[in-house]
Coordinates of C-alpha atoms in Angstrom, one line a residue:
Chain A
M806 CA 0.0 0.0 0.0
N807 CA 2.7 2.3 1.0
T808 CA 4.6 2.0 -2.2
A809 CA 1.4 2.5 -4.2
M810 CA 0.9 5.7 -2.4
Q811 CA 4.5 6.7 -3.0
T812 CA 4.2 6.1 -6.7
Q813 CA 0.9 8.1 -6.7
A814 CA 2.7 11.0 -5.0
A815 CA 5.6 10.7 -7.4
K816 CA 3.3 10.8 -10.4
R817 CA 1.6 13.9 -9.0
W818 CA 4.9 15.7 -8.7
L819 CA 5.9 14.6 -12.2
D820 CA 2.6 16.2 -13.4
Y821 CA 3.4 19.4 -11.6
T822 CA 6.9 19.6 -13.0
I823 CA 5.7 19.0 -16.5
I824 CA 3.0 21.7 -16.2
A825 CA 5.5 24.1 -14.8
V826 CA 7.9 23.5 -17.7
I827 CA 5.0 24.0 -20.2
A828 CA 4.0 27.2 -18.4
V829 CA 7.5 28.6 -18.9
L830 CA 7.5 27.6 -22.5
A831 CA 4.0 29.2 -23.0
I832 CA 5.2 32.5 -21.7
G833 CA 8.2 32.2 -24.0
M834 CA 5.9 31.7 -26.9
L835 CA 4.1 35.0 -26.0
L836 CA 7.3 37.1 -25.7
P837 CA 7.3 38.4 -29.4
F838 CA 3.7 39.6 -28.9
L839 CA 4.4 41.2 -25.5
W840 CA 7.5 42.9 -27.0
L841 CA 5.5 44.3 -30.0
F842 CA 2.8 45.7 -27.8
S843 CA 5.2 47.1 -25.4
V844 CA 7.3 48.8 -28.1
S845 CA 4.1 50.2 -29.7
F846 CA 3.6 52.4 -26.7
K847 CA 7.2 53.5 -26.3
P848 CA 8.3 57.0 -27.3
V849 CA 10.1 56.9 -30.6
S850 CA 13.5 57.6 -29.1
E851 CA 13.3 54.7 -26.7
A852 CA 12.2 52.0 -29.1
Y853 CA 15.6 50.5 -29.7
K854 CA 16.8 50.8 -26.1
L855 CA 18.1 47.7 -24.4
P856 CA 17.2 45.8 -22.2
P857 CA 14.1 45.0 -24.2
T858 CA 10.8 45.4 -22.3
F859 CA 7.9 42.9 -22.5
W860 CA 5.3 44.9 -20.7
P861 CA 4.0 48.4 -21.6
T862 CA 5.0 51.0 -19.0
S863 CA 2.5 53.5 -20.3
L864 CA -0.5 53.4 -22.5
D865 CA 0.5 56.3 -24.7
L866 CA -1.4 56.1 -27.9
S867 CA 0.5 58.8 -29.8
N868 CA 2.3 56.2 -32.0
Y869 CA -1.0 54.9 -33.1
A870 CA -2.2 58.4 -34.0
A871 CA 1.0 59.0 -35.8
V872 CA 0.5 56.0 -38.0
L873 CA -3.0 57.2 -38.9
A874 CA -1.7 60.6 -39.7
S875 CA 1.3 59.5 -41.8
R876 CA 1.4 59.6 -45.5
V877 CA 0.9 55.9 -45.8
P878 CA -2.9 55.3 -46.5
F879 CA -3.1 53.0 -43.5
L880 CA -6.9 53.3 -43.2
Q881 CA -7.5 52.5 -46.8
I882 CA -5.1 49.5 -46.6
Y883 CA -7.0 48.4 -43.5
G884 CA -10.3 48.8 -45.4
N885 CA -8.9 46.7 -48.3
S886 CA -8.0 43.9 -45.9
L887 CA -11.4 44.0 -44.2
L888 CA -13.3 44.1 -47.5
I889 CA -11.4 41.1 -48.9
A890 CA -11.7 39.1 -45.7
V891 CA -15.4 39.7 -45.3
V892 CA -16.3 39.0 -49.0
V893 CA -14.3 35.8 -49.0
T894 CA -15.7 34.6 -45.6
V895 CA -19.3 35.3 -46.6
G896 CA -18.7 33.8 -50.1
Q897 CA -17.2 30.6 -48.7
L898 CA -19.9 30.2 -46.1
V899 CA -22.5 30.3 -48.9
T900 CA -20.7 28.3 -51.7
C901 CA -19.1 25.7 -49.4
T902 CA -22.2 24.9 -47.4
L903 CA -24.3 24.6 -50.5
A904 CA -21.9 22.2 -52.1
A905 CA -21.3 20.3 -48.9
F906 CA -25.1 19.7 -48.5
A907 CA -25.2 18.3 -52.0
F908 CA -22.2 16.0 -51.4
A909 CA -23.5 14.9 -48.0
R910 CA -27.2 14.6 -48.6
L911 CA -28.2 14.5 -52.2
E912 CA -27.8 11.7 -54.8
F913 CA -26.9 12.7 -58.3
R914 CA -24.7 11.2 -61.1
G915 CA -21.0 12.0 -60.9
R916 CA -21.3 13.2 -57.3
D917 CA -18.4 11.2 -55.9
T918 CA -16.1 11.9 -58.9
L919 CA -16.8 15.6 -58.6
F920 CA -16.0 15.4 -54.9
V921 CA -12.6 13.7 -55.5
I922 CA -11.7 16.2 -58.2
L923 CA -12.5 19.0 -55.7
L924 CA -10.3 17.3 -53.0
I925 CA -7.4 17.2 -55.3
G926 CA -7.4 20.9 -55.2
L927 CA -6.1 20.7 -51.6
M928 CA -2.7 19.7 -53.0
F929 CA -2.2 22.6 -55.4
P930 CA -0.2 25.4 -53.9
A931 CA -1.0 29.0 -54.9
Q932 CA 2.3 29.1 -56.7
V933 CA 1.0 26.8 -59.5
T934 CA -2.2 28.9 -60.1
I935 CA -0.9 32.4 -59.8
L936 CA 0.8 32.9 -63.2
P937 CA -2.3 32.3 -65.3
I938 CA -4.5 34.2 -62.8
Y939 CA -2.1 37.1 -63.1
L940 CA -2.1 37.0 -66.8
G941 CA -5.9 36.7 -66.9
Y942 CA -6.4 39.5 -64.4
A943 CA -4.1 41.7 -66.5
Q944 CA -6.5 41.2 -69.4
V945 CA -9.6 42.2 -67.5
G946 CA -8.1 44.9 -65.4
L947 CA -8.2 43.2 -62.0
I948 CA -4.6 43.7 -61.1
N949 CA -4.3 46.2 -58.2
Q950 CA -8.0 45.7 -57.4
P951 CA -8.5 44.3 -53.9
I952 CA -11.6 42.6 -55.0
G953 CA -9.6 40.5 -57.5
L954 CA -7.9 38.7 -54.6
G955 CA -11.3 38.2 -53.0
L956 CA -12.7 36.6 -56.2
M957 CA -10.0 33.9 -56.2
Y958 CA -11.1 32.5 -52.9
L959 CA -14.9 32.6 -53.0
T960 CA -14.9 28.8 -52.6
S961 CA -12.4 26.4 -51.2
S962 CA -11.9 22.6 -51.3
F963 CA -11.1 22.7 -47.6
G964 CA -14.4 24.5 -46.8
V965 CA -16.5 22.0 -48.7
F966 CA -14.6 19.1 -47.1
L967 CA -15.0 20.5 -43.6
M968 CA -18.7 21.3 -43.9
R969 CA -19.4 17.9 -45.5
Q970 CA -17.7 16.2 -42.5
F971 CA -19.9 18.1 -40.1
M972 CA -23.0 17.4 -42.1
L973 CA -22.3 13.7 -42.3
S974 CA -22.0 13.5 -38.6
Q975 CA -25.5 14.9 -38.2
P976 CA -28.7 12.7 -37.8
K977 CA -30.8 12.6 -40.9
A978 CA -34.1 11.9 -39.2
L979 CA -35.4 15.5 -39.1
E980 CA -34.5 16.2 -42.7
E981 CA -36.3 13.0 -43.8
A982 CA -39.4 13.9 -41.9
A983 CA -39.4 17.3 -43.5
L984 CA -39.1 15.7 -46.9
M985 CA -42.0 13.4 -46.2
D986 CA -44.0 16.5 -45.3
G987 CA -43.3 17.9 -48.7
A988 CA -40.6 20.4 -47.9
G989 CA -38.2 21.3 -50.7
Y990 CA -34.5 20.7 -50.5
L991 CA -33.7 24.4 -50.3
K992 CA -36.0 24.7 -47.3
I993 CA -34.5 21.7 -45.6
F994 CA -31.0 23.1 -46.2
W995 CA -31.9 26.5 -44.9
R996 CA -34.3 25.7 -42.1
I997 CA -33.0 22.3 -40.7
S998 CA -29.4 21.7 -41.8
L999 CA -27.9 25.1 -41.3
P1000 CA -29.3 25.9 -37.9
Q1001 CA -27.8 22.7 -36.5
L1002 CA -24.4 23.6 -38.1
R1003 CA -23.9 26.8 -36.2
P1004 CA -20.7 25.7 -34.5
A1005 CA -19.3 24.4 -37.8
L1006 CA -20.2 27.7 -39.6
S1007 CA -18.4 29.6 -36.9
A1008 CA -15.4 27.4 -37.2
L1009 CA -15.2 27.8 -41.0
G1010 CA -16.0 31.5 -40.8
I1011 CA -13.2 32.2 -38.4
I1012 CA -10.6 30.0 -40.1
T1013 CA -11.5 31.6 -43.5
F1014 CA -11.4 35.1 -42.2
T1015 CA -8.0 34.6 -40.5
Q1016 CA -6.5 32.8 -43.5
T1017 CA -7.7 35.6 -45.9
W1018 CA -6.5 38.3 -43.6
N1019 CA -3.1 36.7 -43.6
Y1020 CA -2.6 36.0 -47.4
Y1021 CA 0.8 37.3 -48.5
F1022 CA 2.2 35.6 -51.6
Q1023 CA -1.0 36.1 -53.7
A1024 CA -1.5 39.6 -52.4
R1025 CA 2.0 40.7 -53.1
V1026 CA 1.8 39.5 -56.7
L1027 CA -1.6 40.9 -57.5
L1028 CA -1.8 44.0 -55.4
G1029 CA 1.3 46.1 -56.0
R1030 CA -0.1 49.6 -55.8
E1031 CA 0.0 51.1 -52.3
T1032 CA -3.7 52.0 -52.2
S1033 CA -4.7 48.5 -53.2
M1034 CA -2.5 46.6 -50.8
T1035 CA -3.6 44.5 -47.8
L1036 CA -2.0 44.8 -44.4
P1037 CA 0.5 41.9 -44.5
V1038 CA 2.1 43.3 -47.7
A1039 CA 1.8 46.9 -46.6
M1040 CA 3.5 46.1 -43.3
D1041 CA 6.8 45.6 -45.1
V1042 CA 6.4 48.8 -47.0
L1043 CA 5.5 50.6 -43.8
R1044 CA 8.6 49.3 -42.3
G1045 CA 10.6 51.0 -45.0
Y1046 CA 8.8 54.3 -44.6
L1047 CA 8.3 54.5 -40.9
G1048 CA 11.0 52.1 -39.7
S1049 CA 13.8 54.4 -40.6
G1050 CA 12.2 56.9 -38.3
S1051 CA 10.6 54.7 -35.8
L1052 CA 10.2 51.2 -34.7
S1053 CA 7.5 52.2 -32.4
L1054 CA 5.3 53.3 -35.3
V1055 CA 5.7 50.0 -37.1
M1056 CA 4.7 48.1 -34.0
A1057 CA 1.7 50.4 -33.4
A1058 CA 0.6 49.7 -37.0
M1059 CA 1.2 46.0 -36.4
S1060 CA -0.8 45.9 -33.2
M1061 CA -3.7 47.4 -35.1
S1062 CA -3.3 44.9 -37.9
I1063 CA -3.3 41.8 -35.7
L1064 CA -6.2 43.0 -33.5
P1065 CA -9.2 41.6 -35.4
V1066 CA -7.6 38.1 -35.6
V1067 CA -6.6 38.1 -31.9
L1068 CA -10.0 39.2 -30.8
L1069 CA -11.8 36.6 -33.0
F1070 CA -9.5 34.0 -31.4
L1071 CA -10.0 35.1 -27.8
I1072 CA -13.8 35.1 -28.3
A1073 CA -14.1 31.8 -30.2
Q1074 CA -11.0 29.7 -29.4
K1075 CA -13.3 26.7 -29.0
F1076 CA -14.7 26.9 -32.5
V1077 CA -11.4 27.4 -34.2
I1078 CA -9.8 24.5 -32.4
E1079 CA -12.8 22.3 -33.1
G1080 CA -12.7 23.0 -36.8
I1081 CA -9.0 22.4 -37.1
T1082 CA -9.1 19.1 -35.2
M1083 CA -12.1 18.0 -37.2
S1084 CA -10.3 18.6 -40.5
G1085 CA -7.0 17.1 -39.2
I1086 CA -8.4 13.9 -37.6
K1087 CA -10.9 13.0 -40.3
N1088 CA -8.6 13.4 -43.1
Chain B
M885 CA -49.4 20.8 -53.5
T886 CA -49.8 17.2 -52.8
A887 CA -47.9 15.4 -50.1
L888 CA -47.7 12.3 -52.2
R889 CA -44.7 12.2 -54.4
K890 CA -43.6 9.6 -56.8
P891 CA -40.1 8.2 -56.0
S892 CA -38.8 8.9 -59.5
D893 CA -39.9 12.6 -59.2
L894 CA -38.1 12.9 -56.0
R895 CA -35.0 11.4 -57.4
R896 CA -35.1 13.9 -60.3
T897 CA -35.6 17.0 -58.1
Q898 CA -32.9 15.6 -55.8
A899 CA -30.4 15.4 -58.7
R900 CA -31.5 18.8 -60.0
T901 CA -31.0 20.4 -56.6
G902 CA -27.6 18.6 -56.3
Y903 CA -26.3 20.1 -59.5
L904 CA -27.6 23.5 -58.6
F905 CA -26.0 23.5 -55.2
V906 CA -22.5 22.4 -56.5
L907 CA -22.7 24.8 -59.4
P908 CA -21.1 27.9 -57.8
T909 CA -18.3 25.9 -56.2
S910 CA -17.7 24.0 -59.5
V911 CA -17.5 27.1 -61.6
L912 CA -15.2 28.9 -59.2
Y913 CA -13.0 25.9 -58.7
L914 CA -12.7 25.4 -62.5
T915 CA -11.8 29.1 -63.0
F916 CA -9.4 29.7 -60.2
V917 CA -7.9 26.2 -59.6
L918 CA -8.3 23.6 -62.3
A919 CA -7.9 25.8 -65.4
P920 CA -4.9 27.8 -64.0
V921 CA -3.1 24.5 -63.0
I922 CA -3.6 23.2 -66.5
L923 CA -2.5 26.5 -68.1
T924 CA 0.6 26.5 -65.9
V925 CA 1.6 23.1 -67.1
I926 CA 1.1 24.2 -70.7
L927 CA 3.1 27.4 -70.0
S928 CA 5.9 25.4 -68.6
F929 CA 6.6 23.9 -72.0
A930 CA 6.6 27.4 -73.7
Y931 CA 8.5 30.5 -74.0
Y932 CA 5.9 33.1 -73.3
D933 CA 6.1 36.5 -75.0
P934 CA 2.7 38.2 -75.9
M935 CA 4.6 40.9 -77.8
L936 CA 6.9 39.0 -80.1
G937 CA 5.1 35.8 -80.1
S938 CA 5.3 32.7 -77.9
R939 CA 6.7 29.4 -78.9
W940 CA 7.0 25.8 -77.8
V941 CA 10.4 25.0 -76.2
G942 CA 9.7 21.4 -75.1
L943 CA 11.6 20.5 -72.0
E944 CA 13.9 23.5 -72.2
N945 CA 12.6 25.2 -69.1
F946 CA 12.9 22.1 -67.0
Q947 CA 16.4 21.4 -68.4
R948 CA 17.4 24.9 -67.5
F949 CA 16.1 24.4 -63.9
F950 CA 17.8 21.1 -63.4
T951 CA 21.2 22.2 -64.9
D952 CA 21.5 25.7 -63.4
R953 CA 23.6 25.7 -60.3
R954 CA 21.7 28.6 -58.8
S955 CA 18.3 27.0 -59.1
L956 CA 19.6 23.7 -57.9
E957 CA 21.0 25.4 -54.8
I958 CA 17.5 27.0 -54.3
L959 CA 15.8 23.7 -54.7
W960 CA 18.2 22.2 -52.1
N961 CA 17.5 25.1 -49.7
T962 CA 13.8 24.5 -50.0
L963 CA 14.1 20.7 -49.4
R964 CA 16.5 21.3 -46.5
F965 CA 14.2 23.8 -44.9
T966 CA 11.2 21.5 -45.4
F967 CA 13.0 18.6 -43.8
F968 CA 14.0 20.4 -40.7
A969 CA 10.8 22.5 -40.3
V970 CA 8.7 19.3 -40.7
T971 CA 10.8 17.3 -38.3
F972 CA 10.8 19.8 -35.5
N973 CA 7.3 21.1 -36.0
V974 CA 5.7 17.7 -35.9
S975 CA 7.9 16.2 -33.1
I976 CA 7.8 19.2 -30.8
G977 CA 4.0 19.4 -31.5
L978 CA 3.7 15.8 -30.4
I979 CA 5.8 16.2 -27.3
L980 CA 3.8 19.3 -26.3
A981 CA 0.6 17.4 -26.8
L982 CA 1.8 14.5 -24.7
A983 CA 2.8 16.9 -21.9
L984 CA -0.6 18.7 -22.1
N985 CA -2.6 15.4 -22.2
R986 CA -3.1 15.2 -18.4
A987 CA -5.5 16.5 -15.8
M988 CA -5.3 20.3 -15.2
P989 CA -7.7 23.1 -14.4
G990 CA -9.7 24.4 -17.4
W991 CA -8.3 27.9 -17.3
L992 CA -4.8 26.6 -17.5
L993 CA -5.5 24.5 -20.5
Y994 CA -7.2 27.6 -22.1
F995 CA -4.1 29.7 -21.5
F996 CA -1.7 27.0 -22.8
R997 CA -3.7 26.5 -26.0
L998 CA -3.9 30.3 -26.4
A999 CA -0.1 30.7 -25.9
F1000 CA 0.9 28.0 -28.3
F1001 CA -1.8 28.6 -30.9
L1002 CA -1.6 32.4 -31.1
P1003 CA 1.5 32.4 -33.4
V1004 CA -0.3 30.0 -35.7
I1005 CA -3.1 32.4 -36.5
I1006 CA -1.1 35.6 -36.9
A1007 CA 0.3 36.2 -40.4
A1008 CA 3.9 35.1 -40.9
A1009 CA 4.3 38.5 -42.6
F1010 CA 3.6 40.3 -39.3
V1011 CA 5.6 38.1 -36.9
S1012 CA 8.6 37.9 -39.2
I1013 CA 9.0 41.6 -38.8
V1014 CA 9.0 41.2 -35.0
W1015 CA 11.5 38.3 -35.3
S1016 CA 13.8 40.4 -37.6
Y1017 CA 14.3 42.6 -34.5
F1018 CA 14.8 39.6 -32.2
F1019 CA 17.4 38.2 -34.6
G1020 CA 19.2 41.6 -35.0
D1021 CA 23.0 41.6 -34.6
D1022 CA 23.8 44.5 -32.2
L1023 CA 20.4 45.7 -31.2
G1024 CA 18.8 42.3 -31.4
V1025 CA 16.7 41.0 -28.4
I1026 CA 18.2 37.5 -28.5
N1027 CA 21.8 38.7 -28.7
Y1028 CA 21.1 41.0 -25.8
F1029 CA 20.2 38.1 -23.6
L1030 CA 23.2 36.1 -24.9
R1031 CA 25.5 38.9 -23.9
V1032 CA 23.9 39.1 -20.4
L1033 CA 24.6 35.4 -20.0
G1034 CA 28.2 36.0 -21.1
L1035 CA 27.7 34.1 -24.3
P1036 CA 29.0 35.2 -27.7
A1037 CA 26.5 37.0 -29.9
V1038 CA 25.3 35.1 -33.0
R1039 CA 24.9 36.6 -36.4
W1040 CA 21.4 35.1 -36.8
L1041 CA 20.5 36.4 -40.2
T1042 CA 23.7 37.9 -41.6
D1043 CA 25.8 34.7 -41.6
A1044 CA 25.1 32.3 -44.5
S1045 CA 25.7 29.3 -42.2
T1046 CA 23.2 30.2 -39.5
A1047 CA 20.5 32.1 -41.5
M1048 CA 18.5 29.0 -42.5
T1049 CA 18.6 27.7 -38.9
S1050 CA 17.1 31.0 -37.7
I1051 CA 14.3 30.8 -40.2
V1052 CA 13.6 27.2 -39.1
I1053 CA 13.5 28.4 -35.4
M1054 CA 10.9 31.0 -36.2
D1055 CA 8.9 28.6 -38.3
V1056 CA 8.8 26.1 -35.4
W1057 CA 7.8 28.8 -33.0
K1058 CA 5.0 29.8 -35.4
N1059 CA 3.6 26.5 -36.5
T1060 CA 4.3 23.8 -33.9
G1061 CA 1.1 24.8 -31.9
F1062 CA -1.0 23.8 -34.9
F1063 CA 0.3 20.2 -34.7
M1064 CA 0.1 20.2 -30.9
I1065 CA -3.7 21.0 -31.2
I1066 CA -4.2 18.1 -33.7
F1067 CA -2.2 15.7 -31.6
I1068 CA -4.1 16.6 -28.4
A1069 CA -7.3 15.6 -30.1
A1070 CA -5.8 12.4 -31.5
L1071 CA -4.5 11.4 -28.0
Q1072 CA -7.9 11.9 -26.6
G1073 CA -9.1 9.2 -29.1
V1074 CA -6.7 6.6 -27.6
P1075 CA -9.0 4.2 -25.7
K1076 CA -8.7 4.7 -21.9
S1077 CA -9.2 1.0 -21.2
I1078 CA -6.1 0.0 -23.1
M1079 CA -4.0 2.6 -21.4
E1080 CA -5.3 1.6 -17.9
A1081 CA -4.6 -2.0 -18.6
A1082 CA -1.0 -1.2 -19.5
V1083 CA -0.6 0.9 -16.4
M1084 CA -1.9 -2.0 -14.3
D1085 CA 0.6 -4.3 -15.9
G1086 CA 3.3 -1.9 -14.9
T1087 CA 4.3 -1.2 -18.5
P1088 CA 6.9 1.6 -18.5
A1089 CA 5.7 4.9 -19.9
W1090 CA 8.1 5.0 -22.9
R1091 CA 6.9 1.5 -23.9
Q1092 CA 3.2 2.5 -23.5
F1093 CA 4.0 5.3 -25.9
F1094 CA 5.8 3.3 -28.6
R1095 CA 3.6 0.2 -28.3
I1096 CA 0.1 1.7 -27.8
T1097 CA -0.1 5.4 -28.3
L1098 CA 2.1 5.9 -31.4
P1099 CA 0.6 3.1 -33.4
Y1100 CA -2.9 4.3 -32.5
I1101 CA -2.3 7.9 -33.6
S1102 CA -0.1 7.0 -36.6
P1103 CA -2.6 8.1 -39.2
V1104 CA -2.7 11.5 -37.7
V1105 CA 1.2 11.6 -37.5
F1106 CA 1.2 10.8 -41.3
F1107 CA -1.3 13.5 -42.0
C1108 CA 0.7 16.0 -40.0
I1109 CA 3.9 15.2 -41.8
V1110 CA 2.3 15.6 -45.2
Y1111 CA 0.4 18.8 -44.2
A1112 CA 3.6 20.3 -42.8
S1113 CA 5.6 19.4 -45.9
I1114 CA 3.1 20.9 -48.2
G1115 CA 3.2 24.1 -46.2
A1116 CA 7.0 24.2 -45.8
L1117 CA 7.7 23.6 -49.5
Q1118 CA 5.9 26.9 -50.2
V1119 CA 7.8 28.9 -47.6
Y1120 CA 7.9 32.5 -48.8
E1121 CA 7.1 35.5 -46.6
S1122 CA 9.2 34.6 -43.6
I1123 CA 12.3 34.4 -45.8
V1124 CA 11.4 37.5 -47.8
I1125 CA 11.1 39.5 -44.7
L1126 CA 13.9 38.0 -42.6
T1127 CA 16.7 37.7 -45.1
Q1128 CA 15.3 38.6 -48.6
G1129 CA 16.8 35.2 -49.6
G1130 CA 20.3 36.1 -48.5
P1131 CA 23.0 36.2 -47.5
G1132 CA 23.8 35.5 -51.2
D1133 CA 21.3 32.8 -52.0
A1134 CA 21.7 30.9 -48.7
T1135 CA 18.0 31.1 -47.8
R1136 CA 16.3 31.6 -51.1
S1137 CA 13.3 29.3 -51.7
L1138 CA 11.5 28.0 -54.7
S1139 CA 8.6 30.5 -54.1
I1140 CA 10.9 33.4 -54.1
L1141 CA 12.5 32.2 -57.3
I1142 CA 9.1 31.8 -58.9
V1143 CA 8.1 35.4 -58.1
E1144 CA 11.6 36.7 -59.2
Q1145 CA 11.5 34.8 -62.5
G1146 CA 7.8 35.2 -63.3
F1147 CA 7.1 38.7 -62.1
G1148 CA 10.6 40.3 -61.9
S1149 CA 12.2 39.0 -65.2
F1150 CA 8.9 38.0 -66.9
Q1151 CA 10.3 34.6 -67.7
I1152 CA 6.7 33.2 -67.4
G1153 CA 7.5 29.8 -69.0
Y1154 CA 10.5 29.2 -66.7
A1155 CA 8.5 30.3 -63.6
A1156 CA 5.7 28.0 -64.6
A1157 CA 8.2 25.1 -64.9
I1158 CA 9.5 25.8 -61.4
S1159 CA 6.0 25.8 -60.0
V1160 CA 5.3 22.5 -61.8
V1161 CA 8.4 21.1 -60.1
M1162 CA 7.1 22.3 -56.7
T1163 CA 3.7 20.7 -57.3
V1164 CA 5.2 17.4 -58.5
I1165 CA 7.2 17.2 -55.3
I1166 CA 4.0 17.8 -53.3
L1167 CA 2.2 15.2 -55.2
V1168 CA 5.0 12.7 -54.7
I1169 CA 5.1 13.3 -51.0
T1170 CA 1.3 12.8 -50.8
A1171 CA 1.5 9.6 -52.8
I1172 CA 4.2 8.2 -50.6
Q1173 CA 2.2 9.0 -47.6
Q1174 CA -0.9 7.3 -49.1
A1175 CA 1.1 4.2 -49.9
L1176 CA 2.9 4.1 -46.5
S1177 CA -0.3 4.6 -44.5
R1178 CA -2.0 1.8 -46.5
K1179 CA 0.9 -0.5 -45.6
W1180 CA 1.6 0.3 -42.0
V1181 CA -1.3 2.2 -40.5
Q1182 CA -3.9 -0.4 -40.8
R1183 CA -4.5 -2.3 -37.7

């Protein structure tokens, strides 16, 4: 008995030690973010001062004001990012759920072949589609148009796949009953399937918004003009303009740029993680 | 409206609705994925010049890629980066998941998931700028702490022999939390009864891991390796921002070369060939994974 209790105690101490180590690592993971926030509040002259600080000593917003007042069209760039992210998120929620419903619930010829072809899309990197898209966009005048970047991502294989997984895991009974009562498929989709899928829609919405907010490769190629840029691309330009003068301003701009994604994540951590594990495990 | 419907009618409306529902996705997918991929493959066999006329060049673009020392070095850089980034991202993610897979208060788990996952959701373009100051030579945050500890400063980004390591370090910081999250979910799927039986038998922990846990989660491990590889092969913004591909070509990746050739020098055909090479590597890795998982993972 005594030894059993001893091993119990030993195991508990092992647990505590591991949790303590993880806690130290977790704080280490956050240091770059703490540093960037802390620098964004510092007076310009102190930005480079060592030792580095990881906690803001004052909440002086003058660097933020300076970014907005600078000759970089920061608000417009911010607007571009928001526009693209919202259009793509709404677009994908519509197109992906419609397609997923068809793949999960409806029978039609060629359904499975079509689904496999769609899944193959998961393997194509942006690098192998960007040249023709660029050439095509140049023809129709979509280069340097923020909406052009949005158009490319109005649907996604990943989104269809994710929503289909969620739909397949749902009981069919309600839908079948509605069908017997003479309800049309659109009504079943809209009134019965979608309301049950609220967590899945949140997951896809947040993942899509974040991903779109963060696009760089495509944005850099397609949106070269300053007024059409998105935040990730503009940040590098900002660094050139503002950075020579002040690191604090760059970090203030950065804080504002990561804010929507951080907020979304703080509010809805559960959905994001659910969506990601769902796609990872079921693959 | 009658509630009585003939089965054949129902099947027809079902099919019609099905086609209608997949129509938007199909059209968009065809326009923005399938057609561009096919066009890129076609372009890779051509010399593209809309002004003076394009012509077929056969395998010339590929020949150029595989015989040019610079492009081979860049291919090697990309493969090296992929190997190290995938190895560390997946193994550290798994170790973190094993460490977190134990009883702890809910708020603590929330904090840990937040801390390890936050870098995943913030754009590489943003955090790379922060890291460029961390990796600085004289004013760098990391070198400051090295000096405080009495250690020699490291030229993280300005030395050709360390620059790639620095980029891998940032990549692991950024991405390992993603794999951690997936592994946590996978570990929760390992049946408790089997683990408890092993504990009762006094099986040592490392053996439990290699004999029970690892085989059980192996499909997820395979998925993570492939997913990480596909991402790592495309590495772009972290390098563009941290080193611009330098010093020299020491950290230049295939994606940077594609943009440089396609949109800098307007060598569209050559750039297309490079992106085809990248895609083929991705397809081969995926195929190997499929074959291996069919062979080993089944139990």
